[in-house]
Coordinates of C-alpha atoms in Angstrom, one line a residue:
M1 CA -45.2 24.6 -76.4
P2 CA -48.3 23.8 -74.3
T3 CA -49.3 26.3 -71.6
Y4 CA -51.2 26.0 -68.3
T5 CA -53.2 28.5 -66.3
A6 CA -54.3 27.4 -62.8
P7 CA -58.1 27.3 -62.6
T8 CA -58.2 29.2 -59.3
K9 CA -61.7 30.5 -59.8
D10 CA -63.1 27.1 -60.2
M11 CA -61.2 25.9 -57.2
A12 CA -62.5 28.7 -55.1
F13 CA -66.0 28.0 -56.2
L14 CA -65.7 24.4 -55.1
M15 CA -64.1 25.2 -51.8
H16 CA -66.5 27.9 -50.8
D17 CA -69.7 27.7 -52.8
V18 CA -70.1 23.9 -53.0
L19 CA -68.1 22.4 -50.1
K20 CA -68.5 25.5 -47.9
A21 CA -65.1 24.8 -46.3
H22 CA -64.9 28.1 -44.3
E23 CA -68.3 27.3 -42.7
S24 CA -67.3 23.7 -41.7
D25 CA -66.6 22.7 -38.1
I26 CA -63.7 20.4 -39.2
P27 CA -60.7 21.6 -37.1
G28 CA -58.5 23.9 -39.2
Y29 CA -61.2 24.8 -41.7
A30 CA -62.0 28.1 -40.0
E31 CA -58.7 29.3 -41.5
L32 CA -59.9 28.6 -45.0
D33 CA -61.6 31.9 -45.5
P34 CA -61.9 33.0 -49.2
S35 CA -59.2 35.7 -48.9
F36 CA -56.7 33.3 -47.4
T37 CA -57.3 30.4 -49.8
S38 CA -57.3 32.9 -52.8
A39 CA -53.8 34.1 -51.8
V40 CA -52.4 30.6 -51.4
L41 CA -53.9 29.4 -54.7
E42 CA -52.7 32.5 -56.6
E43 CA -49.2 32.0 -55.4
A44 CA -49.2 28.3 -56.2
G45 CA -50.7 29.0 -59.6
K46 CA -47.9 31.4 -60.4
L47 CA -45.2 28.8 -59.5
A48 CA -47.1 26.2 -61.6
S49 CA -47.5 28.3 -64.7
E50 CA -44.3 30.3 -64.7
V51 CA -41.8 27.8 -63.3
L52 CA -43.1 24.2 -63.6
T53 CA -44.9 24.4 -67.0
P54 CA -41.9 25.5 -69.1
L55 CA -39.9 22.6 -67.6
N56 CA -42.6 20.0 -68.5
V57 CA -41.5 19.7 -72.1
V58 CA -37.8 19.9 -71.0
G59 CA -38.2 16.9 -68.7
D60 CA -40.1 15.0 -71.4
H61 CA -37.3 15.6 -74.0
E62 CA -34.3 15.2 -71.8
G63 CA -35.4 12.6 -69.3
C64 CA -33.1 11.5 -66.4
R65 CA -29.7 10.0 -66.9
L66 CA -27.5 7.6 -64.8
E67 CA -23.8 8.4 -64.9
N68 CA -21.3 6.6 -62.7
G69 CA -23.9 5.6 -60.2
V70 CA -25.4 9.2 -60.0
V71 CA -28.9 10.1 -61.3
Y72 CA -29.2 13.5 -62.9
T73 CA -32.6 15.2 -63.4
P74 CA -33.4 17.3 -66.4
T75 CA -32.1 20.9 -66.9
G76 CA -33.9 23.3 -64.5
F77 CA -35.4 20.7 -62.2
K78 CA -32.9 21.2 -59.4
Q79 CA -33.4 25.0 -59.4
A80 CA -37.2 24.6 -59.5
F81 CA -37.0 22.1 -56.6
E82 CA -35.2 24.7 -54.5
Q83 CA -38.0 27.2 -55.2
M84 CA -40.5 24.6 -54.2
K85 CA -38.7 24.0 -50.9
E86 CA -38.1 27.7 -50.2
G87 CA -41.8 28.4 -50.5
G88 CA -42.6 25.6 -48.0
W89 CA -45.0 24.0 -50.5
P90 CA -44.0 20.3 -49.7
G91 CA -45.0 20.7 -46.1
L92 CA -48.2 22.6 -46.7
D93 CA -50.5 20.0 -45.0
M94 CA -47.9 18.4 -42.8
P95 CA -47.7 18.8 -38.9
E96 CA -46.2 22.0 -37.6
E97 CA -44.0 20.1 -35.1
F98 CA -42.0 18.7 -38.0
G99 CA -41.8 22.0 -40.0
G100 CA -45.1 21.8 -41.9
Q101 CA -47.9 24.3 -42.0
N102 CA -50.7 22.0 -40.9
M103 CA -53.1 23.1 -43.6
P104 CA -56.0 20.8 -44.4
V105 CA -55.7 18.1 -47.0
L106 CA -58.3 20.0 -49.1
L107 CA -56.0 22.9 -49.6
G108 CA -53.0 20.6 -50.2
T109 CA -55.0 18.8 -52.8
A110 CA -55.9 22.0 -54.7
V111 CA -52.2 23.1 -54.7
G112 CA -51.1 19.6 -55.7
E113 CA -53.4 19.6 -58.6
M114 CA -51.8 22.7 -60.0
F115 CA -48.3 21.4 -59.7
S116 CA -49.3 18.0 -61.2
A117 CA -51.1 19.6 -64.1
A118 CA -48.1 21.9 -64.8
N119 CA -45.5 19.1 -64.5
Q120 CA -46.5 15.7 -63.3
A121 CA -43.0 14.1 -63.5
F122 CA -41.5 16.9 -61.4
T123 CA -44.3 16.9 -58.8
M124 CA -43.9 13.2 -58.1
Y125 CA -40.6 13.8 -56.3
Q126 CA -42.2 15.7 -53.5
G127 CA -45.5 13.7 -53.7
L128 CA -43.7 10.5 -53.0
T129 CA -41.8 12.1 -50.2
H130 CA -45.1 13.3 -48.7
G131 CA -46.5 9.7 -48.8
A132 CA -43.3 8.3 -47.2
A133 CA -43.4 10.9 -44.5
S134 CA -47.0 10.1 -43.8
A135 CA -46.2 6.5 -43.3
I136 CA -43.4 7.3 -40.8
L137 CA -45.7 9.8 -39.1
A138 CA -48.4 7.1 -38.6
H139 CA -46.2 4.1 -37.8
G140 CA -42.8 5.3 -36.8
T141 CA -41.3 5.5 -33.3
D142 CA -40.7 8.9 -31.7
E143 CA -37.0 8.6 -32.6
Q144 CA -37.7 7.8 -36.2
K145 CA -40.1 10.7 -36.5
A146 CA -37.6 13.1 -35.0
T147 CA -34.8 11.7 -37.2
Y148 CA -36.5 11.7 -40.6
L149 CA -39.7 13.9 -40.6
P150 CA -38.2 17.4 -40.3
R151 CA -35.9 16.9 -43.3
M152 CA -38.6 15.0 -45.3
V153 CA -41.3 17.6 -44.7
S154 CA -38.9 20.3 -46.0
C155 CA -37.8 17.9 -48.9
E156 CA -34.2 18.4 -47.8
W157 CA -34.4 14.6 -47.9
T158 CA -36.9 12.9 -50.2
G159 CA -38.7 9.6 -50.0
T160 CA -39.8 6.6 -52.0
M161 CA -41.9 3.4 -51.7
N162 CA -40.4 0.1 -52.7
L163 CA -42.9 -2.7 -53.4
T164 CA -42.5 -4.3 -56.8
E165 CA -40.0 -6.9 -57.7
P166 CA -39.2 -8.3 -61.2
H167 CA -41.3 -11.5 -60.6
C168 CA -44.2 -9.9 -58.5
G169 CA -46.3 -6.8 -58.9
T170 CA -49.8 -7.0 -57.3
D171 CA -49.1 -10.3 -55.6
L172 CA -46.6 -9.0 -53.1
G173 CA -46.6 -12.2 -51.1
L174 CA -44.2 -13.6 -53.7
M175 CA -41.5 -11.1 -52.9
R176 CA -38.0 -12.3 -52.3
T177 CA -36.3 -9.3 -50.7
K178 CA -34.9 -10.4 -47.3
A179 CA -34.3 -8.6 -44.1
E180 CA -31.8 -10.3 -41.8
P181 CA -32.0 -9.1 -38.2
Q182 CA -28.8 -7.7 -36.6
E183 CA -27.7 -7.6 -32.9
D184 CA -28.1 -3.8 -32.7
G185 CA -31.8 -4.0 -33.7
S186 CA -31.2 -3.0 -37.3
Y187 CA -31.7 -5.3 -40.4
R188 CA -29.6 -6.1 -43.5
I189 CA -31.8 -5.6 -46.5
S190 CA -30.9 -7.6 -49.7
G191 CA -32.9 -7.8 -52.9
Q192 CA -34.0 -5.9 -56.0
K193 CA -37.0 -3.6 -56.5
I194 CA -38.2 -2.2 -59.8
F195 CA -40.4 0.6 -61.0
I196 CA -39.3 2.8 -58.1
S197 CA -40.5 6.4 -58.9
A198 CA -38.0 9.1 -57.8
G199 CA -35.7 6.2 -56.7
D200 CA -32.6 8.4 -56.9
H201 CA -31.8 11.9 -58.1
D202 CA -29.6 15.0 -57.6
M203 CA -32.1 17.3 -55.9
S204 CA -31.9 16.2 -52.3
E205 CA -29.1 15.4 -49.8
N206 CA -30.6 11.9 -49.0
V207 CA -33.3 9.6 -50.2
I208 CA -35.3 7.7 -47.6
H209 CA -36.6 4.4 -49.0
L210 CA -39.5 2.6 -47.5
V211 CA -38.8 -1.1 -48.5
L212 CA -41.0 -4.1 -48.1
A213 CA -39.1 -7.2 -47.2
K214 CA -39.4 -10.6 -45.5
I215 CA -37.7 -11.5 -42.2
P216 CA -36.6 -15.1 -42.4
G217 CA -38.7 -17.5 -40.3
G218 CA -41.8 -15.3 -40.6
P219 CA -45.2 -16.4 -42.0
E220 CA -45.6 -17.4 -45.6
G221 CA -47.0 -15.0 -48.2
I222 CA -48.2 -11.5 -47.6
K223 CA -48.5 -12.1 -43.8
G224 CA -44.7 -12.4 -43.6
V225 CA -44.0 -9.0 -45.1
S226 CA -42.5 -6.1 -43.0
L227 CA -41.7 -2.5 -43.9
F228 CA -38.2 -0.9 -43.4
I229 CA -36.7 2.5 -43.5
V230 CA -33.6 2.3 -45.7
P231 CA -31.7 5.6 -46.2
K232 CA -29.4 6.1 -49.2
F233 CA -26.9 7.6 -46.8
N234 CA -26.8 6.3 -43.3
V235 CA -27.8 8.9 -40.7
N236 CA -25.5 9.8 -37.9
A237 CA -26.5 10.2 -34.2
D238 CA -26.6 14.0 -34.7
G239 CA -29.0 13.7 -37.7
S240 CA -26.3 14.4 -40.3
T241 CA -25.8 12.2 -43.3
G242 CA -23.0 9.6 -42.9
S243 CA -21.6 6.8 -45.0
R244 CA -23.2 5.5 -48.2
N245 CA -25.6 2.6 -47.5
G246 CA -25.7 -0.6 -49.5
V247 CA -28.3 0.9 -51.9
S248 CA -27.6 1.5 -55.6
V249 CA -29.4 2.3 -58.9
G250 CA -29.2 -0.6 -61.3
N251 CA -30.9 1.2 -64.2
I252 CA -33.3 4.0 -65.1
E253 CA -36.4 2.6 -66.8
K254 CA -37.2 3.8 -70.4
K255 CA -40.8 4.7 -70.3
M256 CA -43.8 5.8 -72.3
G257 CA -44.1 9.0 -70.3
I258 CA -43.1 10.9 -67.1
H259 CA -39.6 11.0 -68.5
G260 CA -38.6 13.7 -66.1
N261 CA -39.1 11.3 -63.2
S262 CA -36.3 8.9 -62.4
T263 CA -38.1 5.5 -62.4
C264 CA -35.3 3.2 -61.1
V265 CA -34.3 -0.4 -60.6
M266 CA -33.0 -0.4 -57.0
N267 CA -30.5 -2.9 -55.7
Y268 CA -30.1 -3.5 -52.0
D269 CA -26.9 -5.3 -51.0
A270 CA -26.9 -5.9 -47.2
A271 CA -28.2 -2.3 -46.8
T272 CA -28.9 -1.2 -43.3
G273 CA -32.6 -0.8 -42.6
Y274 CA -34.8 -0.2 -39.6
L275 CA -38.2 -1.8 -39.0
L276 CA -41.1 0.7 -39.5
G277 CA -44.2 -0.4 -37.5
D278 CA -44.8 -3.9 -36.3
M279 CA -42.9 -7.0 -37.6
H280 CA -44.9 -8.9 -40.3
K281 CA -47.4 -6.0 -40.5
G282 CA -45.6 -4.2 -43.4
M283 CA -48.7 -4.0 -45.6
R284 CA -50.7 -2.2 -43.0
A285 CA -47.9 0.5 -42.7
M286 CA -47.4 0.6 -46.5
F287 CA -51.1 1.1 -47.1
T288 CA -50.9 4.4 -45.2
M289 CA -48.7 5.6 -48.0
M290 CA -50.6 3.7 -50.8
N291 CA -54.0 5.0 -49.9
E292 CA -52.7 8.6 -49.9
A293 CA -50.8 7.8 -53.2
R294 CA -54.0 6.5 -54.8
L295 CA -55.8 9.8 -54.2
G296 CA -52.7 11.6 -55.5
V297 CA -52.8 9.5 -58.6
A298 CA -56.5 10.2 -59.0
M299 CA -55.5 13.8 -59.0
Q300 CA -52.9 13.2 -61.6
G301 CA -55.5 11.7 -64.0
M302 CA -57.8 14.7 -63.6
A303 CA -54.9 17.2 -63.7
Q304 CA -53.5 15.9 -67.0
A305 CA -57.0 16.2 -68.5
E306 CA -57.3 19.8 -67.3
A307 CA -54.0 20.8 -68.8
A308 CA -54.7 19.0 -72.1
Y309 CA -58.3 20.5 -72.2
Q310 CA -56.9 24.1 -71.8
N311 CA -54.7 23.7 -74.8
A312 CA -57.4 22.0 -76.9
V313 CA -59.7 24.9 -76.2
D314 CA -57.1 27.4 -77.3
Y315 CA -56.4 25.5 -80.5
A316 CA -60.1 25.0 -81.3
K317 CA -60.7 28.8 -81.0
D318 CA -57.6 29.6 -83.1
R319 CA -57.5 27.0 -85.8
L320 CA -59.5 27.8 -88.9
Q321 CA -61.0 24.8 -90.6
G322 CA -64.3 24.4 -92.6
R323 CA -67.5 26.5 -92.4
D324 CA -70.3 26.3 -89.9
V325 CA -73.1 24.5 -91.6
T326 CA -75.6 27.1 -90.2
G327 CA -73.7 30.0 -91.7
A328 CA -70.2 31.4 -91.6
K329 CA -69.1 32.7 -88.3
N330 CA -65.8 34.2 -89.6
P331 CA -67.0 35.7 -92.9
D332 CA -63.9 37.8 -93.4
G333 CA -61.6 34.8 -93.1
P334 CA -61.0 31.8 -95.3
A335 CA -62.7 29.4 -92.8
D336 CA -64.4 29.3 -89.4
P337 CA -62.6 28.3 -86.2
L338 CA -62.9 24.6 -85.2
I339 CA -64.9 25.4 -82.2
V340 CA -68.0 26.2 -84.3
H341 CA -68.4 22.6 -85.3
P342 CA -70.8 20.4 -83.2
D343 CA -68.5 17.4 -83.0
I344 CA -65.6 19.6 -81.7
R345 CA -68.1 21.1 -79.2
R346 CA -69.1 17.5 -78.1
S347 CA -65.5 16.6 -77.5
L348 CA -64.8 19.8 -75.5
M349 CA -67.9 19.5 -73.5
D350 CA -67.0 15.9 -72.6
Q351 CA -63.6 17.2 -71.4
K352 CA -65.0 20.2 -69.6
S353 CA -67.7 18.3 -67.8
F354 CA -65.3 15.6 -66.7
V355 CA -62.6 17.9 -65.5
E356 CA -64.8 20.2 -63.4
G357 CA -66.9 17.3 -62.1
G358 CA -63.8 15.2 -61.4
R359 CA -62.2 18.1 -59.5
A360 CA -65.3 18.4 -57.4
F361 CA -65.3 14.6 -56.7
L362 CA -61.6 14.8 -55.8
Y363 CA -62.0 17.8 -53.4
W364 CA -65.0 16.1 -51.7
G365 CA -62.7 13.1 -51.1
A366 CA -60.1 15.4 -49.6
Q367 CA -62.7 17.0 -47.3
L368 CA -63.8 13.5 -46.2
I369 CA -60.2 12.7 -45.3
D370 CA -60.0 15.9 -43.3
A371 CA -63.2 15.0 -41.5
A372 CA -61.9 11.5 -40.7
H373 CA -58.4 12.6 -39.5
R374 CA -59.1 16.0 -38.0
A375 CA -62.6 15.5 -36.6
K376 CA -62.3 11.8 -36.0
D377 CA -65.4 11.2 -38.0
T378 CA -65.6 7.4 -38.5
D379 CA -68.4 7.7 -41.0
A380 CA -66.3 9.9 -43.2
D381 CA -63.4 7.5 -42.8
G382 CA -65.6 4.6 -44.0
L383 CA -67.0 6.6 -46.9
V384 CA -63.6 7.7 -48.2
S385 CA -62.3 4.2 -47.9
L386 CA -65.2 3.0 -50.1
L387 CA -64.6 5.8 -52.6
T388 CA -60.8 5.5 -52.8
P389 CA -60.8 2.8 -55.6
V390 CA -63.5 4.7 -57.4
L391 CA -61.6 8.0 -57.3
K392 CA -58.4 6.3 -58.4
G393 CA -59.9 4.1 -61.1
F394 CA -62.5 6.3 -62.6
L395 CA -60.6 9.6 -62.6
T396 CA -57.5 8.0 -64.1
D397 CA -59.3 6.0 -66.8
Q398 CA -61.5 9.0 -67.7
G399 CA -58.6 11.4 -67.4
Y400 CA -56.6 9.5 -69.9
D401 CA -59.5 9.3 -72.3
M402 CA -59.9 13.1 -72.1
T403 CA -56.2 13.7 -73.0
V404 CA -56.9 11.6 -76.1
L405 CA -59.9 13.7 -77.0
A406 CA -57.8 16.9 -76.5
Q407 CA -55.1 15.5 -78.7
Q408 CA -57.7 14.6 -81.3
I409 CA -58.8 18.3 -81.5
Y410 CA -55.5 19.0 -83.1
G411 CA -55.8 16.3 -85.8
G412 CA -52.4 15.4 -87.3
H413 CA -50.8 18.3 -85.4
G414 CA -51.7 16.5 -82.1
Y415 CA -49.8 13.4 -83.2
I416 CA -46.5 15.2 -84.0
E417 CA -44.5 16.6 -81.2
E418 CA -44.5 20.3 -82.3
H419 CA -47.6 21.1 -80.1
G420 CA -46.7 18.8 -77.3
M421 CA -50.1 17.2 -76.9
S422 CA -48.8 13.7 -76.9
Q423 CA -47.1 14.3 -73.6
F424 CA -50.3 14.7 -71.7
T425 CA -51.6 11.4 -73.1
R426 CA -48.3 9.6 -72.4
D427 CA -48.0 11.0 -68.9
A428 CA -51.6 10.3 -68.0
R429 CA -51.3 6.6 -69.1
I430 CA -49.2 5.6 -66.0
A431 CA -51.9 6.8 -63.6
M432 CA -54.1 3.9 -64.7
I433 CA -51.3 1.4 -63.8
Y434 CA -49.3 2.4 -60.7
E435 CA -50.5 2.4 -57.1
G436 CA -52.7 -0.6 -58.0
A437 CA -53.7 -1.1 -61.6
N438 CA -57.3 -0.1 -62.2
G439 CA -58.5 -3.6 -62.6
V440 CA -57.3 -4.3 -59.1
Q441 CA -59.0 -1.2 -57.9
A442 CA -62.3 -2.5 -59.3
L443 CA -61.7 -5.9 -57.7
D444 CA -61.0 -4.2 -54.3
L445 CA -64.2 -2.1 -54.6
V446 CA -66.5 -5.1 -55.4
G447 CA -64.6 -7.8 -53.5
R448 CA -63.9 -6.0 -50.3
K449 CA -65.1 -2.4 -50.0
L450 CA -68.8 -3.0 -50.8
A451 CA -69.2 -5.5 -47.9
Q452 CA -67.0 -3.6 -45.5
D453 CA -68.6 -3.2 -42.1
G454 CA -71.6 -5.1 -43.3
G455 CA -72.2 -2.8 -46.3
K456 CA -72.7 0.2 -44.0
H457 CA -70.7 2.6 -46.1
V458 CA -72.3 1.9 -49.5
M459 CA -75.7 2.2 -47.9
A460 CA -74.6 5.5 -46.4
F461 CA -73.7 6.7 -49.9
F462 CA -77.1 5.7 -51.3
D463 CA -78.8 7.6 -48.4
L464 CA -76.6 10.6 -49.1
V465 CA -77.8 10.7 -52.7
K466 CA -81.4 10.1 -51.7
D467 CA -81.3 12.8 -49.0
F468 CA -79.8 15.3 -51.4
C469 CA -82.5 14.6 -54.0
K470 CA -85.2 14.8 -51.5
E471 CA -83.9 18.1 -50.0
N472 CA -83.8 19.7 -53.4
S473 CA -87.1 18.2 -54.8
E474 CA -88.9 21.5 -54.3
V475 CA -86.1 23.8 -55.3
E476 CA -86.9 25.6 -58.6
G477 CA -84.6 24.5 -61.4
M478 CA -83.2 21.4 -59.7
A479 CA -85.4 18.7 -61.1
E480 CA -83.3 18.5 -64.3
F481 CA -80.4 17.5 -62.1
T482 CA -81.9 15.4 -59.4
E483 CA -84.0 13.2 -61.6
P484 CA -81.1 11.9 -63.7
L485 CA -79.1 11.5 -60.5
K486 CA -81.9 9.4 -58.9
S487 CA -82.1 7.2 -62.0
A488 CA -78.3 6.7 -62.0
S489 CA -78.2 5.9 -58.3
K490 CA -80.9 3.3 -58.9
H491 CA -78.8 1.7 -61.6
L492 CA -75.9 1.5 -59.1
Q493 CA -78.1 -0.1 -56.4
T494 CA -79.5 -2.6 -58.9
A495 CA -75.9 -3.6 -59.8
G496 CA -75.1 -4.0 -56.2
M497 CA -78.2 -6.3 -55.7
Y498 CA -77.1 -8.3 -58.8
F499 CA -73.8 -9.0 -57.1
M500 CA -75.4 -10.0 -53.8
Q501 CA -77.9 -12.4 -55.6
N502 CA -75.4 -13.9 -58.0
G503 CA -71.9 -13.4 -56.7
M504 CA -72.3 -16.0 -53.9
K505 CA -73.3 -18.7 -56.3
N506 CA -70.5 -17.8 -58.7
P507 CA -68.0 -15.2 -57.7
N508 CA -67.1 -14.6 -61.4
H509 CA -70.5 -12.9 -61.9
A510 CA -69.3 -10.2 -59.5
L511 CA -65.7 -10.1 -60.7
A512 CA -66.6 -9.9 -64.4
G513 CA -68.7 -6.9 -63.7
S514 CA -66.4 -5.1 -61.3
Y515 CA -64.8 -2.8 -63.8
D516 CA -68.2 -1.6 -65.1
F517 CA -69.3 -1.2 -61.5
M518 CA -66.4 1.0 -60.7
H519 CA -67.2 3.3 -63.7
L520 CA -70.9 3.2 -62.9
F521 CA -70.1 4.3 -59.3
G522 CA -67.8 7.0 -60.7
H523 CA -70.4 8.5 -62.9
V524 CA -72.9 8.6 -60.0
C525 CA -70.4 10.3 -57.8
V526 CA -69.6 12.9 -60.5
G527 CA -73.3 13.3 -61.2
L528 CA -73.8 14.0 -57.5
M529 CA -71.1 16.6 -57.7
W530 CA -72.7 18.3 -60.7
A531 CA -76.0 18.4 -58.9
R532 CA -74.4 20.0 -55.9
M533 CA -72.6 22.5 -58.2
A534 CA -75.9 23.2 -59.9
R535 CA -77.5 24.0 -56.6
A536 CA -74.7 26.3 -55.6
A537 CA -74.9 28.1 -59.0
L538 CA -78.7 28.5 -58.7
D539 CA -78.2 30.0 -55.2
A540 CA -75.6 32.4 -56.4
L541 CA -77.8 33.6 -59.2
A542 CA -80.8 33.9 -56.9
N543 CA -78.8 35.9 -54.4
G544 CA -77.3 38.2 -56.9
T545 CA -73.8 38.1 -58.3
D546 CA -71.6 40.2 -60.4
D547 CA -70.4 37.2 -62.3
A548 CA -73.6 35.6 -63.6
A549 CA -71.9 34.2 -66.7
F550 CA -69.7 32.0 -64.5
Y551 CA -72.7 30.4 -62.8
E552 CA -74.7 30.1 -66.0
T553 CA -71.8 28.3 -67.5
K554 CA -71.8 25.9 -64.5
L555 CA -75.5 25.1 -65.1
T556 CA -75.1 24.6 -68.8
T557 CA -72.2 22.2 -68.2
A558 CA -74.1 20.4 -65.5
R559 CA -77.0 19.8 -67.9
Y560 CA -74.6 18.4 -70.4
Y561 CA -73.2 15.9 -67.9
M562 CA -76.7 14.8 -66.9
V563 CA -78.0 14.2 -70.5
R564 CA -74.8 13.1 -72.3
R565 CA -72.5 11.5 -69.8
L566 CA -74.7 10.1 -67.0
P567 CA -76.7 7.8 -69.3
A568 CA -73.5 5.6 -69.5
C569 CA -74.8 4.2 -66.2
A570 CA -77.5 2.2 -68.0
M571 CA -74.8 0.7 -70.3
H572 CA -72.6 -0.3 -67.4
L573 CA -75.6 -1.9 -65.6
A574 CA -76.5 -3.9 -68.8
R575 CA -73.0 -5.2 -69.0
I576 CA -73.0 -6.2 -65.3
E577 CA -76.3 -8.0 -65.6
S578 CA -75.0 -10.1 -68.5
G579 CA -72.9 -11.9 -65.9
A580 CA -69.7 -13.8 -66.3
D581 CA -70.8 -16.3 -69.0
P582 CA -70.0 -14.0 -72.0
V583 CA -66.7 -13.1 -70.4
M584 CA -65.6 -16.7 -69.5
A585 CA -67.1 -18.6 -72.4
L586 CA -64.0 -19.1 -74.4
A587 CA -61.4 -21.7 -73.3
A588 CA -58.0 -20.2 -72.7
E589 CA -56.7 -22.1 -75.7
A590 CA -59.1 -20.3 -78.0
F591 CA -57.5 -16.9 -77.4

């Protein structure tokens, strides 16, 4: 059975050596001193490795079941959920007034990574609740907040998001779910939603659904969509659960992965709902949840890669196969371990450099969110808005690829279920699809985010890279990191210029290159993170440390990313500059 050990040392390195959280003036960051964060991460790590990891394969094998209208989660999930609630983990970064601990998103992201790596399907129950609670916090009335948030922050009640319908996925303007206004100010919600993660289960007393629907007589298309709070059980005036609402589970989807999460078809039959936010402004309210969810999904992609990588390393060190061509490394045994072979090392280095670089990118994004929300930093808000599709698209695409590489280390043993490696690949696959498929993320990046506020935020990113390289130009040992980063950033700028010069004439020139642009951008971001990590490692070695091996390993891995991974930027630029003609040349009938 696969194992997982929380990489708390690497997390602490990022928080304190690279991001210097405890030195930041962001409100709440003063609490993030190394001793405090270490204690939190260690406790979360124990829960992840000792409780959630053993249940991962259980959830995969058993799945969820629907019996007489009741959804049952896999063996052990309910007990683990109680432990999660007792520890206060679901409300770690939620407001104190509603029962949370008001910790920064940065710390919540690190903890969430551990839980997701240990058991993605399980962690989705509380993750979706967090997102739904955030939407109510941002757009709800005082009464709605008082009614729902305390119980959702504690996960006594859980939450969902209901967007997709059988006939419409990304194009939500086509939805048919109706919301009929009632005299008491409530609405009657009728329609069907599909692919609803954690749609129903036996681990909470109530499920609070956030449902997109159209009020009759409103504007056509997406402009006529509103968001509603629809509880599974109606809530009484004293806050207790009352009668069953007109909400039922039609089916549990049979899926490629995340079997332990109940992905449901939800039927709404004149269910009582309450408007959340402004009428016909449902997407604005839902995007509060979706933007948070996209960062959470980015985390899932990286976390599955981390868990798969850990197991691949163990197998490569243990499995004897062949001899090192430069001379036997295990002369007393029948063969050498897999890890001596260059191609195995190449695969493991690809995984290691992605996981550690991706984690840095993710944590930087979390820090930008904290700066935007806690310090009201509008520049940070604009930058993280720009980077959100890159985080989601790049980290999930690459994360999936890395789980495949980890599975490949096992050869045929990775394909059979005995070692459990296929689960990482199957679970990681959904992250590329939900919360906006990655092709849509790329279109959002190129079609909307680049030009946002007159291109201010992408120019700020280029200046950030430029300033970092300039500041480190005279630092001994940094040239091997800053020079490749400068080159990659120039490739990204050139791609942006290509879109500006050609996209206006023919939008397909930009759209055909959007996916490559997203990956090019992702590589530059991770390259920047590796350059920052290299600088932190050089500083630690120069200042004296009792763990030189850790920092030397960081430098070696950073060098690998710069010479083996970052050159992909040139390939992505070449594809972008080929334009739309090779992509659109075939008539539809020729496919």
